[in-house]
Amino acid sequence: MEQNPFGGRDDDRAPQPRQHDQRDEYTQQHQQHHQEQQSSDQHHQQQQQYYQQHPSEQQYQSPPHPHSPPQHPHQQPARYKNQHPPHQRPQPQYRLTAKITGLERTGRKDPILKFDVHTNLPKFRTTQFRDVRRTHPEFQKLAHHLLSSNPECIVPAVPPPSTSAGVGTDEDETRVRAYMQRWLNTICSNPVLIHDEEIIFFIESDFGYSPVVHRKQPATGVRRKVIKQFAPPPDDTPELEAARPVVKAFYLGTMETGQKVQRVVKARRGLGLAEAEFGKNLLLLASPEAHPGLANAFKKLSRTVQSVGDFHAMQATAEATTLADPLNYHSSDAFIVKEILTNRQILMRELDSARKETRSKLQTAEVLKAKSSLRRDKVDEALAALEEAKSAESHLDAKVRRVTNNLLQEQRKWFHRTSADLRAAIRDFTLRQIEAERRTLATLEAVRPDIRAIDASGGLSRLGREAPPAARRASLAASQGPKGDAWSGVERAKGVQRGEFGMPREVKETVKRERIVEEEEEGDRLDAKNAASRLAGSTF
């Protein structure tokens, strides 16, 4: 039986490819639905984990409407499948970091600081800035602008361009870089200052920096001095009210202490110069000396005294670097903080004046309202003045509130930062002092054998000592030990009050009585033994 290719059997076979296509489409739809359900399940799990980590945000979920149809627990609205709901979006954490990478200095001129900047603030052209170069005066210009434009922030003083360690030394460069890095960290960590447009100009400027906007303090010159003479206005924030006297006392105290340390440094440098000159004169005594032991002792003592003079000069430089410089810097920084708190008091005075002005304008309007005949121009003028006074008062009130709330946090941070810096400076100063004293003591200990080797009897070590010379010459250990003074040979007695020279009072009185008896017996006989005894018993 022949089959027509256009017959029914062919027609039955013809739709088979379409059935296969329909099956594929159904399979694809089923797979797509399964994938959407899996993604929905994953999003639901992520959302549950988010609410477990942030339980406080779960209360902001909107409850389901009572008449809304029930939804599958894994189903989410289409707009929430790939993004967080508006109330669940985390707030962007804006940051600005600057790291100093180098310092260039020509002679004794102000240095040029090189630093890199990383940020995610939207106003910047890009997120990274490499090898930004700014001079020290440009940092000072930026700090001056930030002080004038942000009365609610405490802008620290810019560190000086050099230290007492000496311009050009490695320690000076290290300390300047560390101080400037600390200043940049303080500025970049302030959430208010990083949004100032001058920060953008300071970083993005290609050919130096100069402030675009010039602003002044609330009061300057004679007017500021006159305002300071009056009593401070009533303050509803006791913490800030008590902070200004403390900051002022700290400013005066650090300034006075820094000046005293500078005088100590100057005196110690003079001591070092005098010791160096004294060492040279001792060397001149060695050449004509006929006694070989004494000549050798003069030579060794000359070099030792000169070394001690050099150590004292180094110690003076260390004192100025580790203690005087931090005190002077924190004094200038405390002065800035005091002036910032003074600016807040000036704003409070302006707010009181604005309130008085508003009450005056309101009374003027009330007087006009009570009159029988009203002039339209007078009424309009009075109402305009009243609205302007109210607007000025509301603006100053909001500004004072903003400044007060922010300064509360800023002054706490400043107290913590300043105390930590001063503790670190005092610790550094103490360690340097201990190191200098140990170096000086070790240098003086090195010359002790030469002094004792002047003659066979122990040299100058026998003057006024109680222990026999042989016992003293046997030990050349350190002069000060746990058993007492090795030079005198007298052991320390525990629990005994000591006299002026570290010797127990009972021993000192006994020795004194014995010397008096010996002097009475020997009379005024002048010989080497009597002269040495008198010399040892005298005080200089």
XYZ file of C-alpha atoms in Angstrom:
540
model
C 0.000 0.000 0.000
C 1.497 3.287 -1.085
C 1.564 6.119 1.278
C 0.967 9.622 0.037
C 3.627 11.968 1.357
C 0.852 14.525 1.807
C -1.481 11.997 3.499
C -2.564 11.620 7.096
C 0.372 9.566 8.267
C 2.727 12.241 7.079
C 0.539 14.837 8.777
C 0.784 12.846 11.980
C 4.559 12.848 11.819
C 4.822 16.493 10.853
C 3.872 18.046 14.250
C 6.459 15.947 16.167
C 9.217 18.609 16.059
C 6.771 21.164 17.464
C 5.910 18.822 20.330
C 9.633 18.512 21.032
C 9.948 22.341 21.053
C 7.033 22.687 23.452
C 8.633 20.140 25.753
C 11.917 22.052 25.674
C 10.160 25.302 26.430
C 8.365 23.695 29.349
C 11.649 22.286 30.650
C 13.359 25.667 30.322
C 10.502 27.412 32.136
C 10.610 24.808 34.893
C 14.389 25.208 35.270
C 14.093 28.984 35.272
C 11.392 28.837 37.956
C 13.565 26.451 39.973
C 16.554 28.804 39.695
C 14.444 31.790 40.737
C 13.175 29.840 43.703
C 16.729 28.901 44.692
C 17.898 32.527 44.397
C 14.884 33.579 46.445
C 15.779 30.999 49.100
C 19.374 32.221 49.163
C 18.235 35.837 49.529
C 15.893 34.825 52.326
C 18.750 33.096 54.134
C 21.005 36.133 53.679
C 18.244 38.374 55.010
C 17.772 36.137 58.063
C 21.537 36.243 58.713
C 21.519 40.031 58.352
C 18.738 40.383 60.914
C 20.544 38.011 63.274
C 23.618 40.260 63.057
C 21.520 43.472 63.257
C 18.596 42.648 65.560
C 17.851 46.345 66.147
C 16.811 46.825 62.492
C 14.237 44.036 62.544
C 11.715 46.276 64.220
C 11.584 48.513 61.133
C 10.079 45.764 58.984
C 6.627 46.746 57.875
C 3.971 44.237 59.062
C 1.848 42.517 56.403
C -1.430 44.156 55.564
C -4.380 42.280 57.089
C -6.241 42.100 53.750
C -3.222 41.241 51.632
C -3.179 37.749 50.131
C -0.831 35.287 51.805
C 2.527 34.964 50.160
C 4.928 32.075 50.023
C 7.484 32.460 52.800
C 10.339 32.323 50.293
C 8.808 34.744 47.841
C 10.125 38.303 47.832
C 9.054 41.309 45.783
C 10.849 41.534 42.492
C 12.564 44.808 43.314
C 14.185 43.251 46.443
C 15.675 40.199 44.765
C 19.055 41.710 43.940
C 19.278 44.665 46.332
C 18.544 45.576 49.925
C 15.339 47.426 50.803
C 15.766 51.165 51.361
C 15.676 50.845 55.153
C 18.201 47.989 55.082
C 20.863 49.667 52.951
C 23.998 50.252 55.031
C 25.118 53.837 55.246
C 28.342 54.542 53.309
C 31.367 54.922 55.530
C 33.290 57.859 54.104
C 36.985 57.809 54.789
C 40.031 59.883 53.985
C 43.543 58.644 54.691
C 46.844 60.399 54.059
C 50.267 58.829 54.525
C 53.492 60.842 54.426
C 56.037 59.148 52.203
C 58.926 61.597 52.206
C 60.371 64.920 53.271
C 62.565 67.231 51.234
C 64.563 70.078 52.748
C 67.049 72.481 51.192
C 69.356 73.950 53.796
C 67.418 75.452 56.680
C 64.319 76.263 54.625
C 60.878 74.887 55.400
C 60.498 71.278 54.271
C 58.347 69.959 51.426
C 56.192 67.048 52.537
C 55.186 64.277 50.138
C 52.141 62.136 50.922
C 49.628 59.755 49.314
C 45.868 60.083 49.723
C 43.132 57.420 49.534
C 39.454 58.321 49.814
C 35.937 57.302 48.831
C 34.369 60.732 49.221
C 32.159 61.515 46.205
C 33.426 65.072 45.668
C 36.968 64.025 44.770
C 37.969 63.468 41.157
C 39.424 60.039 41.901
C 39.999 57.717 44.834
C 43.817 57.850 44.910
C 46.327 60.687 44.759
C 50.000 59.812 44.559
C 52.982 61.951 45.530
C 51.110 65.083 46.613
C 53.649 67.786 47.543
C 52.879 70.597 49.958
C 55.109 72.995 51.869
C 54.844 73.632 55.580
C 53.311 77.138 55.147
C 50.565 75.573 52.989
C 49.677 73.246 55.865
C 49.452 76.301 58.100
C 47.122 78.041 55.620
C 44.853 75.000 55.567
C 44.769 74.825 59.356
C 43.933 78.533 59.611
C 41.038 78.130 57.176
C 39.686 75.053 58.968
C 39.775 76.934 62.263
C 37.799 79.849 60.842
C 35.277 77.783 58.855
C 34.516 75.052 61.399
C 33.887 76.547 64.845
C 32.491 73.214 66.052
C 35.789 71.360 65.508
C 39.099 71.411 67.356
C 41.832 71.733 64.738
C 45.222 70.867 66.277
C 48.170 73.191 65.853
C 50.487 72.420 62.958
C 53.793 70.998 64.271
C 56.884 73.161 63.715
C 58.987 72.558 60.582
C 62.048 71.557 62.629
C 62.949 70.246 66.081
C 65.703 70.855 68.597
C 67.522 67.756 67.362
C 69.088 69.898 64.636
C 68.041 70.633 61.072
C 69.315 67.996 58.693
C 69.759 65.195 61.227
C 67.986 61.864 60.898
C 66.209 62.297 64.227
C 64.883 65.689 63.160
C 63.478 64.279 59.904
C 61.958 61.286 61.687
C 60.269 63.429 64.323
C 58.947 66.004 61.829
C 57.445 63.232 59.702
C 55.904 61.558 62.755
C 54.414 64.836 64.047
C 52.975 65.787 60.645
C 51.572 62.276 60.171
C 49.860 62.529 63.544
C 48.393 65.901 62.520
C 47.081 64.493 59.227
C 45.562 61.503 61.019
C 43.687 63.829 63.358
C 42.336 65.923 60.470
C 41.393 62.933 58.301
C 39.609 61.154 61.154
C 37.290 64.106 61.791
C 33.943 63.455 60.036
C 33.232 67.192 59.737
C 36.567 68.416 58.446
C 36.858 65.838 55.656
C 33.732 67.328 54.015
C 35.249 70.818 53.859
C 35.848 71.831 50.249
C 39.233 73.320 51.088
C 40.463 69.784 51.817
C 39.625 68.925 48.198
C 41.449 71.998 46.899
C 44.420 71.250 49.167
C 44.798 67.714 47.793
C 43.799 68.188 44.144
C 45.635 71.459 43.478
C 48.448 70.937 40.986
C 50.508 74.089 41.569
C 50.594 74.784 45.290
C 47.690 75.691 47.526
C 46.104 78.910 48.682
C 42.694 79.150 50.436
C 39.864 79.916 48.049
C 37.515 81.167 50.781
C 38.908 83.537 53.403
C 36.982 83.665 56.663
C 37.700 85.397 59.943
C 37.096 84.596 63.567
C 33.838 85.782 65.207
C 35.732 88.625 66.883
C 39.290 89.826 66.419
C 41.607 92.532 67.659
C 40.509 94.950 70.334
C 36.897 93.791 70.271
C 37.961 90.266 71.183
C 40.107 91.554 74.056
C 37.233 93.657 75.354
C 34.818 90.705 75.199
C 37.235 88.565 77.211
C 37.188 91.111 80.019
C 33.509 90.430 80.748
C 32.213 87.474 82.685
C 31.331 84.454 80.516
C 27.664 84.133 79.522
C 25.410 81.628 81.314
C 26.159 78.162 79.992
C 23.814 75.188 80.085
C 26.696 72.748 79.405
C 28.756 72.428 82.608
C 31.404 70.239 80.949
C 32.343 72.878 78.390
C 32.003 75.639 80.966
C 34.577 73.924 83.198
C 36.825 72.917 80.289
C 37.986 76.415 79.325
C 39.627 77.305 82.697
C 41.352 73.912 82.716
C 42.636 74.390 79.171
C 43.845 77.907 79.997
C 45.708 76.668 83.079
C 47.233 73.869 81.011
C 48.295 76.362 78.343
C 50.013 78.627 80.878
C 51.540 75.705 82.772
C 53.044 74.035 79.707
C 54.363 77.364 78.443
C 56.060 78.124 81.780
C 57.417 74.581 82.118
C 58.775 74.669 78.576
C 60.607 77.901 79.335
C 62.132 76.403 82.486
C 63.250 73.307 80.595
C 64.873 75.587 78.029
C 66.819 77.287 80.822
C 67.936 73.875 82.112
C 69.014 72.946 78.594
C 70.997 76.161 78.280
C 72.703 75.594 81.640
C 73.559 71.993 80.773
C 75.093 73.058 77.481
C 77.160 75.604 79.351
C 78.220 72.836 81.725
C 79.324 70.721 78.794
C 81.414 73.553 77.368
C 82.988 74.226 80.765
C 83.846 70.541 81.211
C 85.420 70.421 77.753
C 87.561 73.451 78.622
C 88.463 71.929 81.990
C 89.550 68.708 80.272
C 91.878 70.653 77.981
C 93.453 72.401 80.976
C 94.000 69.065 82.726
C 95.878 67.852 79.678
C 98.227 70.814 80.009
C 99.106 69.680 83.539
C 100.285 66.253 82.351
C 103.318 67.452 80.372
C 105.273 69.183 83.202
C 104.332 66.533 85.792
C 107.384 64.473 86.859
C 105.430 61.698 88.605
C 104.572 59.099 85.943
C 101.425 57.825 87.681
C 100.047 61.324 88.221
C 100.902 62.355 84.641
C 99.087 59.315 83.288
C 96.134 60.056 85.579
C 95.972 63.642 84.283
C 95.926 62.435 80.677
C 93.220 59.849 81.282
C 91.173 62.221 83.419
C 91.451 64.930 80.743
C 89.956 62.686 78.071
C 87.285 61.454 80.489
C 86.198 64.953 81.490
C 86.012 66.007 77.836
C 83.887 62.947 77.066
C 81.598 63.776 79.986
C 81.255 67.318 78.618
C 80.237 65.927 75.233
C 77.714 63.633 76.924
C 76.217 66.591 78.797
C 75.862 68.518 75.525
C 74.094 65.505 73.993
C 71.927 65.204 77.088
C 70.919 68.860 76.766
C 69.903 68.292 73.137
C 67.907 65.226 74.168
C 66.127 67.214 76.896
C 65.182 69.922 74.445
C 63.990 67.391 71.847
C 62.041 65.016 74.064
C 60.536 67.399 76.626
C 60.884 71.078 75.676
C 59.547 70.668 72.129
C 56.420 68.676 73.173
C 55.681 71.165 75.953
C 55.956 74.136 73.587
C 53.794 72.417 70.968
C 51.066 71.443 73.428
C 51.131 74.972 74.812
C 50.333 76.397 71.357
C 47.757 73.643 70.805
C 46.056 74.413 74.139
C 45.957 78.092 73.179
C 44.026 77.181 70.019
C 41.587 75.060 72.029
C 41.097 77.924 74.484
C 40.312 80.301 71.614
C 37.852 77.793 70.123
C 35.999 77.635 73.432
C 36.107 81.435 73.543
C 34.511 81.544 70.077
C 31.656 79.441 71.413
C 31.124 81.926 74.229
C 31.107 84.753 71.675
C 28.427 82.895 69.689
C 26.395 82.511 72.875
C 26.665 86.267 73.457
C 25.475 86.895 69.905
C 22.545 84.540 70.510
C 21.575 86.458 73.663
C 21.750 89.716 71.691
C 19.593 88.200 68.939
C 16.990 87.118 71.478
C 16.918 90.588 72.960
C 16.546 92.041 69.469
C 13.643 89.673 68.739
C 11.863 90.687 71.941
C 12.381 94.348 71.076
C 10.921 93.895 67.583
C 8.008 91.953 69.039
C 7.268 94.757 71.516
C 7.389 97.269 68.665
C 4.851 95.182 66.751
C 2.614 94.959 69.801
C 2.718 98.758 70.203
C 1.719 99.216 66.579
C -1.074 96.697 66.990
C -2.500 98.603 69.974
C -2.746 101.860 68.041
C -6.102 102.943 66.690
C -4.776 104.097 63.315
C -2.323 101.877 61.480
C -0.084 102.839 58.615
C 0.482 100.071 56.138
C 4.146 100.886 55.502
C 4.945 100.965 59.239
C 3.217 97.630 59.796
C 5.039 96.002 56.885
C 8.343 97.377 58.104
C 7.745 96.122 61.664
C 6.695 92.670 60.475
C 9.712 92.403 58.163
C 12.068 93.414 61.002
C 10.436 90.874 63.321
C 10.758 88.072 60.766
C 14.372 88.975 60.150
C 15.141 88.984 63.876
C 13.421 85.609 64.329
C 15.346 84.165 61.408
C 18.669 85.414 62.804
C 17.807 84.059 66.247
C 16.847 80.617 64.904
C 20.026 80.482 62.814
C 22.258 81.371 65.775
C 20.361 78.990 68.053
C 20.896 76.098 65.641
C 24.560 77.036 65.227
C 25.174 77.214 68.978
C 23.498 73.840 69.474
C 25.561 72.280 66.701
C 28.801 73.778 68.027
C 28.026 72.700 71.600
C 27.123 69.114 70.714
C 30.200 68.643 68.552
C 32.615 70.375 70.942
C 31.529 68.037 73.717
C 32.947 65.120 71.751
C 35.917 67.085 70.425
C 37.169 68.267 73.805
C 36.985 64.727 75.210
C 39.059 63.472 72.298
C 41.482 66.359 72.779
C 41.993 65.616 76.474
C 42.614 61.949 75.717
C 44.949 62.706 72.804
C 46.935 65.319 74.715
C 47.380 63.167 77.815
C 48.572 60.232 75.693
C 51.061 62.438 73.812
C 52.456 63.951 77.011
C 52.801 60.551 78.671
C 54.733 59.313 75.643
C 56.951 62.428 75.706
C 57.693 62.061 79.428
C 58.466 58.381 78.959
C 60.844 59.154 76.097
C 62.496 61.909 78.147
C 62.961 59.591 81.138
C 64.515 56.834 79.050
C 66.910 59.276 77.410
C 67.907 60.679 80.802
C 68.579 57.220 82.202
C 70.643 56.357 79.145
C 72.674 59.573 79.445
C 73.356 59.094 83.154
C 74.417 55.491 82.658
C 76.752 56.497 79.854
C 78.304 59.202 82.032
C 78.702 56.837 84.978
C 80.316 54.173 82.790
C 82.771 56.764 81.441
C 83.720 57.872 84.956
C 84.084 54.257 86.082
C 86.595 53.652 83.264
C 89.070 56.159 84.717
C 88.935 54.786 88.288
C 91.752 52.205 87.837
C 94.084 54.928 86.521
C 93.340 57.149 89.500
C 94.058 54.289 91.935
C 97.236 53.369 90.076
C 98.907 56.709 90.746
C 101.041 55.109 93.464
C 101.336 51.824 95.279
C 99.088 52.857 98.169
C 95.965 53.289 96.019
C 96.304 56.874 94.873
C 93.551 59.273 95.806
C 91.191 56.472 96.815
C 92.619 56.288 100.356
C 91.612 59.836 101.371
C 89.247 59.684 104.316
C 88.310 56.034 103.828
C 87.822 53.502 106.631
C 88.683 50.274 104.808
C 92.347 49.332 104.390
C 93.964 50.216 101.060
C 94.626 46.579 100.146
C 90.940 45.682 100.396
C 90.020 48.622 98.228
C 92.603 47.894 95.555
C 91.509 44.283 95.326
C 88.113 45.105 93.787
C 87.651 47.241 90.705
C 83.940 46.571 90.343
C 81.331 49.270 89.864
C 81.403 51.920 92.559
C 77.710 51.623 93.456
C 76.450 48.119 94.164
C 73.906 46.320 96.310
C 76.443 46.071 99.177
C 77.172 49.780 99.276
C 79.845 52.188 98.111
C 82.945 50.387 96.866
C 85.075 53.521 97.227
C 84.554 53.909 100.975
C 84.235 50.217 101.777
C 81.292 50.889 104.127
C 78.390 48.479 103.677
C 74.881 49.778 103.758
C 72.915 49.085 106.922
C 69.264 48.290 106.404
C 66.720 50.354 108.250
C 69.191 53.051 109.258
C 68.645 56.727 108.438
C 71.412 57.987 106.212
C 73.252 61.266 106.384
C 74.076 63.719 103.693
C 76.645 61.580 101.873
C 74.867 58.213 102.103
C 76.765 57.040 105.227
C 74.785 55.847 108.279
C 74.599 58.539 110.928
C 75.956 56.269 113.699
C 79.052 55.411 111.652
C 79.478 59.038 110.628
C 79.337 60.252 114.247
C 81.810 57.568 115.362
C 84.274 58.508 112.635
C 83.884 62.170 113.514
C 84.635 61.535 117.214
C 87.709 59.473 116.323
C 88.989 62.239 114.055
C 88.508 64.836 116.801
C 90.485 62.702 119.211
C 93.259 62.171 116.677
C 93.426 65.911 115.941
C 93.628 66.721 119.635
C 96.434 64.210 120.100
C 98.398 65.213 117.006
C 97.764 68.941 117.431
C 98.612 71.161 114.501
C 101.236 68.863 113.059
C 101.446 69.354 109.285
C 102.303 66.259 107.321
C 100.788 64.285 104.461
C 98.616 62.096 106.664
C 97.208 65.002 108.668
C 96.580 67.049 105.509
C 94.785 64.132 103.844
C 92.658 63.595 106.926
C 91.671 67.259 107.072
C 90.963 67.317 103.356
C 88.712 64.254 103.563
C 86.779 65.625 106.534
C 86.017 68.984 104.959
C 82.922 69.761 102.917
C 82.945 71.669 99.619
